[in-house]
mmCIF file of C-alpha atoms in Angstrom:
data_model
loop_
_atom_site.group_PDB
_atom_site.id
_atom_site.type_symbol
_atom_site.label_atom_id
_atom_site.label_comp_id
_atom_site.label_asym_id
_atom_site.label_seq_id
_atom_site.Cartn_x
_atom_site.Cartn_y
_atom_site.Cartn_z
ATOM 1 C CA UNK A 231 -27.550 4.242 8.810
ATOM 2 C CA UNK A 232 -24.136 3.214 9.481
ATOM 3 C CA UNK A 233 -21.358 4.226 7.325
ATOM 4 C CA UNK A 234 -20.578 0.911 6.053
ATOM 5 C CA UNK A 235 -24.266 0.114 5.030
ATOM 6 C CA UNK A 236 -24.247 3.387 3.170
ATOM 7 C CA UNK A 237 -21.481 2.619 1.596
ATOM 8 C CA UNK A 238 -22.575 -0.617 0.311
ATOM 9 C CA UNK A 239 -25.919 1.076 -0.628
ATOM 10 C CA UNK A 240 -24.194 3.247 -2.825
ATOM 11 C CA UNK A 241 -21.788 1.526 -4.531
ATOM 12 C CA UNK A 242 -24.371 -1.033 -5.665
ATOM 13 C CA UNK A 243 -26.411 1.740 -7.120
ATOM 14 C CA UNK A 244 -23.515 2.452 -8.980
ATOM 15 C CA UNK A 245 -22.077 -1.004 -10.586
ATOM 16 C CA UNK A 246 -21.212 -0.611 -14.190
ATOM 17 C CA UNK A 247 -20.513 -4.171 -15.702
ATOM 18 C CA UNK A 248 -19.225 -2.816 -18.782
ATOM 19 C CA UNK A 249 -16.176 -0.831 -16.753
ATOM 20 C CA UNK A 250 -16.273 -3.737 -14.237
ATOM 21 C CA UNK A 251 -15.037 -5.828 -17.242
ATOM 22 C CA UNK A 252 -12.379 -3.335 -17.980
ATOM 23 C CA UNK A 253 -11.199 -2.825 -14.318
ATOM 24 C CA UNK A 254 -10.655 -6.427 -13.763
ATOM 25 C CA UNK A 255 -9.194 -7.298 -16.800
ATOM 26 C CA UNK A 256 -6.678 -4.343 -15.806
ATOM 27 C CA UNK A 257 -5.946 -6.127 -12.540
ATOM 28 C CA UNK A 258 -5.649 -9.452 -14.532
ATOM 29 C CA UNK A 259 -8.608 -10.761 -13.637
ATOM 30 C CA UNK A 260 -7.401 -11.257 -9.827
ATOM 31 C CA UNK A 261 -10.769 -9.561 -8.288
ATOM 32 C CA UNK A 262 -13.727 -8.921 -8.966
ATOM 33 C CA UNK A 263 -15.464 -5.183 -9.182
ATOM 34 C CA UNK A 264 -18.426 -2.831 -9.079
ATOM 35 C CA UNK A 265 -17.290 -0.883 -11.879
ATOM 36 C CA UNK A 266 -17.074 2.479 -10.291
ATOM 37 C CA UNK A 267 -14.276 4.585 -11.109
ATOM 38 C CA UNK A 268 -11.720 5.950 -8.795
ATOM 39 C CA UNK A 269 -13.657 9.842 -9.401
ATOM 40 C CA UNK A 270 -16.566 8.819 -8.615
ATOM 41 C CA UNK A 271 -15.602 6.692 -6.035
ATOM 42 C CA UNK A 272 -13.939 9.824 -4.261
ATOM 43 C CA UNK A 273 -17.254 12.237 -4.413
ATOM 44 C CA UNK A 274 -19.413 9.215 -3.071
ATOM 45 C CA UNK A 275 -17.303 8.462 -0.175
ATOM 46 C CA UNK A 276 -16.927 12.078 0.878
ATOM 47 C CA UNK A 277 -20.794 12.777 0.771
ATOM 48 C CA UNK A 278 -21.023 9.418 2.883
ATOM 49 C CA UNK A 279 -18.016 10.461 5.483
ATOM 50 C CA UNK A 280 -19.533 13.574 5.616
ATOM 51 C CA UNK A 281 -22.875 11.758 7.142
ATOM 52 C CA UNK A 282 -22.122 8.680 8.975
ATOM 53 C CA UNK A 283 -18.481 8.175 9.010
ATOM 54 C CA UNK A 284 -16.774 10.546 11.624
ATOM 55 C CA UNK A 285 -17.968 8.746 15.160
ATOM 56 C CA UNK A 286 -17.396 5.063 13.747
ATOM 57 C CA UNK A 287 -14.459 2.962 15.274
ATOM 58 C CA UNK A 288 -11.829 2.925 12.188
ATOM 59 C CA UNK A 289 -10.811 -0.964 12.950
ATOM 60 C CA UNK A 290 -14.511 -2.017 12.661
ATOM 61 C CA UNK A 291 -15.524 0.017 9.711
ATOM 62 C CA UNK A 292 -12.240 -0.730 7.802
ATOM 63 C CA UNK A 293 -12.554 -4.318 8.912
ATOM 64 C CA UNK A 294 -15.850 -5.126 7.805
ATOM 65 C CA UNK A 295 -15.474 -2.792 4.348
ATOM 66 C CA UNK A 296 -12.351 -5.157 3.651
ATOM 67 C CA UNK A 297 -13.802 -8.141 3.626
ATOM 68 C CA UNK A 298 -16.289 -7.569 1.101
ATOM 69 C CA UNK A 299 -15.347 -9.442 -2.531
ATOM 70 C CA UNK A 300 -15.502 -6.202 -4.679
ATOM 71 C CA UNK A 301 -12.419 -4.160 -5.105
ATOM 72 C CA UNK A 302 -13.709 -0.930 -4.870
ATOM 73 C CA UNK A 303 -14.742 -2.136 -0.712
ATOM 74 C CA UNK A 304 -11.105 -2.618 -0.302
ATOM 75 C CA UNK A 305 -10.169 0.909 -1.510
ATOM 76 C CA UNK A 306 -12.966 2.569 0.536
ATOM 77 C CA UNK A 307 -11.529 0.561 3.589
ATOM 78 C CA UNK A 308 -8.112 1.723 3.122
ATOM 79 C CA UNK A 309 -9.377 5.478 2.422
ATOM 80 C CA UNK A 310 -11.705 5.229 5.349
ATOM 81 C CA UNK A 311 -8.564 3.761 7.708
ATOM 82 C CA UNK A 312 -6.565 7.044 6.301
ATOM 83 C CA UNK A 313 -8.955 9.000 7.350
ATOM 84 C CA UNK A 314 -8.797 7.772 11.202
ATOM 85 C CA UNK A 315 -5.068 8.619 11.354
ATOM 86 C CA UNK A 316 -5.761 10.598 14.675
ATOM 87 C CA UNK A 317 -7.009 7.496 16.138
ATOM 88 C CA UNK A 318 -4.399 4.996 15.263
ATOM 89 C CA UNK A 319 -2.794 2.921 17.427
ATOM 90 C CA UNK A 320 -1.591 -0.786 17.503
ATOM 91 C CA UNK A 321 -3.716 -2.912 15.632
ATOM 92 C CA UNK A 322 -2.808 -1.072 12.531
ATOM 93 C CA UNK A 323 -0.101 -3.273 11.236
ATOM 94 C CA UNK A 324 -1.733 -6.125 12.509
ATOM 95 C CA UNK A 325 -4.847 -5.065 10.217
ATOM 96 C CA UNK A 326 -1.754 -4.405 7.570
ATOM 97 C CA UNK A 327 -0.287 -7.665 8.044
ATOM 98 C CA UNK A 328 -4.096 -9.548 7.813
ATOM 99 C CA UNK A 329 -5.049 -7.350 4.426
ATOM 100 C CA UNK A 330 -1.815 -8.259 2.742
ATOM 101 C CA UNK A 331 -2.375 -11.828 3.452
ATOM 102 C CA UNK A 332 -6.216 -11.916 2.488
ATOM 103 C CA UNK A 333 -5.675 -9.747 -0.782
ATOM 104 C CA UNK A 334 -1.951 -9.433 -1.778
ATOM 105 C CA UNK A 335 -1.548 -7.475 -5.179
ATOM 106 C CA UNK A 336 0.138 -3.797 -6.014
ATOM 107 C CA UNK A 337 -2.746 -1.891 -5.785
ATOM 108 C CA UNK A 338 -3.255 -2.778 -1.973
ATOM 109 C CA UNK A 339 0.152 -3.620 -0.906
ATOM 110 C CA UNK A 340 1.336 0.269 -2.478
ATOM 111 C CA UNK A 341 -1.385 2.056 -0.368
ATOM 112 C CA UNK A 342 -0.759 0.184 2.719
ATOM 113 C CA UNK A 343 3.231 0.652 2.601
ATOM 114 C CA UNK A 344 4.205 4.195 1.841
ATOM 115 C CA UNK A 345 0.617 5.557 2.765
ATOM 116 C CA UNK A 346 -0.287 3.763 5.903
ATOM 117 C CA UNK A 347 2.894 2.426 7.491
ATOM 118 C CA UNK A 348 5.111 5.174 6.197
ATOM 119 C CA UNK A 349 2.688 7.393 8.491
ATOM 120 C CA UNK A 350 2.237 5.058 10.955
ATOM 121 C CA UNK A 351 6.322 4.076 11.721
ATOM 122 C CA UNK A 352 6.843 8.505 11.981
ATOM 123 C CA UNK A 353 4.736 7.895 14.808
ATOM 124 C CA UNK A 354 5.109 4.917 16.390
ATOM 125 C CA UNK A 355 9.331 4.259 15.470
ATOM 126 C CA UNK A 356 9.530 1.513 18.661
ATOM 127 C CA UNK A 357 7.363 -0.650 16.253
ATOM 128 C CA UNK A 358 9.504 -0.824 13.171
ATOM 129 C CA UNK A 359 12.205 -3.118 13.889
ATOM 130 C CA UNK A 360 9.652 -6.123 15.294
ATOM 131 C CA UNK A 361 7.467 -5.931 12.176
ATOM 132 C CA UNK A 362 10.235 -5.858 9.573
ATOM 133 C CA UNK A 363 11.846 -8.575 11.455
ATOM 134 C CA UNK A 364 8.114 -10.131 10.969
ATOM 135 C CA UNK A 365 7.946 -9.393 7.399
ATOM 136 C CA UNK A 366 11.104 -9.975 5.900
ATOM 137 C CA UNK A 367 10.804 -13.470 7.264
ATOM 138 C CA UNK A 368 7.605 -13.966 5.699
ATOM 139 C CA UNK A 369 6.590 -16.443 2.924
ATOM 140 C CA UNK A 370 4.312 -14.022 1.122
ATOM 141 C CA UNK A 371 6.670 -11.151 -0.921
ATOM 142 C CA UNK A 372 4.305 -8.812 -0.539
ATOM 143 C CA UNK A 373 5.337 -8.334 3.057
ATOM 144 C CA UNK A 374 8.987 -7.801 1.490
ATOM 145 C CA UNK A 375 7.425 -4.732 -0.565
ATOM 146 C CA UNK A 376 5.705 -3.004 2.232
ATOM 147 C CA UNK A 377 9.222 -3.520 3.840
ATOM 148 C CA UNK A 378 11.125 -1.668 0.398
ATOM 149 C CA UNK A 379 8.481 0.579 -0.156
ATOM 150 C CA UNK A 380 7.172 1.824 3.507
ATOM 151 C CA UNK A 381 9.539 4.913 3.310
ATOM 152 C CA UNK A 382 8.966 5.762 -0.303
ATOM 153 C CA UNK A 383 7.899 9.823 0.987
ATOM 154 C CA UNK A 384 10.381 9.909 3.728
ATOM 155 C CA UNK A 385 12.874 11.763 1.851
ATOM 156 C CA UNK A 386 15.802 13.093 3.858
ATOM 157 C CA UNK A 387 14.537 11.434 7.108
ATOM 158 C CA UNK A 388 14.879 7.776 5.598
ATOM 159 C CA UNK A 389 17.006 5.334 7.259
ATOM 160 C CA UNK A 390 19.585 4.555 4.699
ATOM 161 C CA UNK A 391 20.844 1.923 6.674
ATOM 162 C CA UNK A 392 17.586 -0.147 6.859
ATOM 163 C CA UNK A 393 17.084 0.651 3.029
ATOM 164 C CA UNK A 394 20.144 -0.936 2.575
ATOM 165 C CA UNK A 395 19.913 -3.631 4.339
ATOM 166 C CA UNK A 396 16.264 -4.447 3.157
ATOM 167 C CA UNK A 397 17.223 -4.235 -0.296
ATOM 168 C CA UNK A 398 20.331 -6.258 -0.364
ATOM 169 C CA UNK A 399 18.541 -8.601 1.181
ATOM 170 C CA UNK A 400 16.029 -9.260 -1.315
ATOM 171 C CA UNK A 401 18.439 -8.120 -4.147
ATOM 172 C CA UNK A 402 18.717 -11.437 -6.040
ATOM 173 C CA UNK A 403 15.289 -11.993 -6.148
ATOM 174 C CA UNK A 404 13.245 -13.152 -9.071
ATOM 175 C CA UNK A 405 9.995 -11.724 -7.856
ATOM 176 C CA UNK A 406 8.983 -9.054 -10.500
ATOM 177 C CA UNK A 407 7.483 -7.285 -7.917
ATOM 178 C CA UNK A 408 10.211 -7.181 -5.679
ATOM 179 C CA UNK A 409 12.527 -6.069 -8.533
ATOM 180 C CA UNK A 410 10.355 -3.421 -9.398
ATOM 181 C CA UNK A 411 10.198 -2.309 -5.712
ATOM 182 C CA UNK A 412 13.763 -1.988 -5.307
ATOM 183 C CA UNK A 413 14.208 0.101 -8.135
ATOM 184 C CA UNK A 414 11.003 2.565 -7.337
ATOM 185 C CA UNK A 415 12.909 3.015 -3.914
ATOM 186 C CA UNK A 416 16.059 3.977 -4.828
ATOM 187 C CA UNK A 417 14.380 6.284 -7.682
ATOM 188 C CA UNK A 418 12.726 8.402 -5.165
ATOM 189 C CA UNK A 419 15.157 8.704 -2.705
ATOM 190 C CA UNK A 420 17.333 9.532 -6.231
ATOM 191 C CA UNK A 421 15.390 12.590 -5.757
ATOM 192 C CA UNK A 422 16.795 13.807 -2.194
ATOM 193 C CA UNK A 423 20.844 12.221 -2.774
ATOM 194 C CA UNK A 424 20.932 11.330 -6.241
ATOM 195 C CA UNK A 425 24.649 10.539 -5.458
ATOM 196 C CA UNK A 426 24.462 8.199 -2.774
ATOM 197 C CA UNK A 427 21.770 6.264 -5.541
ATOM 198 C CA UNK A 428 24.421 6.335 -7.715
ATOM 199 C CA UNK A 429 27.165 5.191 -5.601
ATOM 200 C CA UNK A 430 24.875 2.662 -3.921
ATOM 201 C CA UNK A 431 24.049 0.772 -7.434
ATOM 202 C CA UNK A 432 27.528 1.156 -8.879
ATOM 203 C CA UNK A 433 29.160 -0.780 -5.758
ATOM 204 C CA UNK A 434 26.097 -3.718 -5.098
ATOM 205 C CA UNK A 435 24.901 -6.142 -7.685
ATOM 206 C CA UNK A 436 21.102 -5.422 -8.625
ATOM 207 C CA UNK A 437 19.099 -7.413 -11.130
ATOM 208 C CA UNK A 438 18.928 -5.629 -14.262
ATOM 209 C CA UNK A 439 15.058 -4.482 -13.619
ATOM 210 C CA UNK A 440 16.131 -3.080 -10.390
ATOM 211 C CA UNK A 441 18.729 -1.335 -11.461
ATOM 212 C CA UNK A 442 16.560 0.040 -14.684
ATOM 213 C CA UNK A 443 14.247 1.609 -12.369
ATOM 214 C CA UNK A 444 16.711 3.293 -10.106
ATOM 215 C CA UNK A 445 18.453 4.874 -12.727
ATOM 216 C CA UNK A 446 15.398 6.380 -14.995
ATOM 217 C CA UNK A 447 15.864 9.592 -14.201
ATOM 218 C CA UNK A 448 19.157 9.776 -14.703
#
């Protein structure tokens, strides 16, 4: 059995209308789910990794887990894709740049920016500029986020200069999404300079959400 069909076998098994309800509701009512929580989620994909899922190619797997309608197949695909950070190589923002498209909302978008590209960029820094280019130009704001939010763990080795620039670029925004994202950013880099935070939102004009969020912890 393949690690995919597995997978799918499983989760079936599993579906729970009555926290399906809840889990969608949560997510206002943009997908559909299985109803299987993020626990049990974990223990069933590590039994099934375990078994099937270490000689599979990542795009493939990933690829095919994606595309299914419930949720929780989106999660496993990004987990799975995580997993196969050895292997990566090119098409991984191109698989970033197709998921964000095919199923834009936080709970994707905030896995695939600090998680995956954040990991990816450390390793593959000739990339970066081409695909920020790509996604700051984009239509869809979720590209923007991934662009805000990419070096969220970076701490000391973030590029201040591409913050900056990324931010005051979308600073004017009325995205709530985009808000929020500027403000998470500068909160956790708050945590490595909190003075250059302060300095950087005392001398540039944030909307009021961003600057909210930046200053928290303050």
């Amino acid at each position: 059995m393949s690690f995919s069909s597995a997978i799918k076998e499983a989760f079936y098994a599993l579906e729970n209308s009555v926290d399906a309800q809840g889990m969608r509701e949560y997510m206002r009512n943009q997908y559909p789910f299985l109803g299987i929580k993020k626990p049990e989620r974990a223990l069933v994909f590590k039994e099934i990794y375990q078994k099937y899922g270490k000689a599979e190619d990542w795009f493939e797997v990933s690829s095919e887990l994606f595309a299914m309608p419930e949720r929780e197949f989106q999660y496993v695909a990004m987990e799975y894709l995580l997993k196969a950070k050895k292997s990566w190589d090119p098409r991984v923002p191109l698989l970033v740049h197709r998921w964000v498209d095919e199923n834009s909302w936080w709970d994707v978008v905030d896995v695939l920016g600090p998680k995956v590209l954040g990991l990816y960029f450390q390793r593959f820094p000739q990339e970066l500029s081409e695909w920020i280019l790509i996604w700051m130009k984009s239509p869809n704001f979720w590209h923007q986020r991934l662009c805000i939010l990419f070096q969220l763990g970076y701490k000391k080795q973030t590029d201040l200069t591409l913050l900056s620039t990324v931010i005051l670029s979308l600073n004017t925004s009325k995205e709530f999404f985009i808000q929020k994202a500027i403000g998470w950013s500068l909160r956790q880099y708050a945590r490595t300079d909190p003075e250059w935070v302060l300095n950087f939102v005392d001398h540039h004009p944030l909307m009021p959400l961003s600057k909210r969020e930046a200053l928290r912890h303050f």
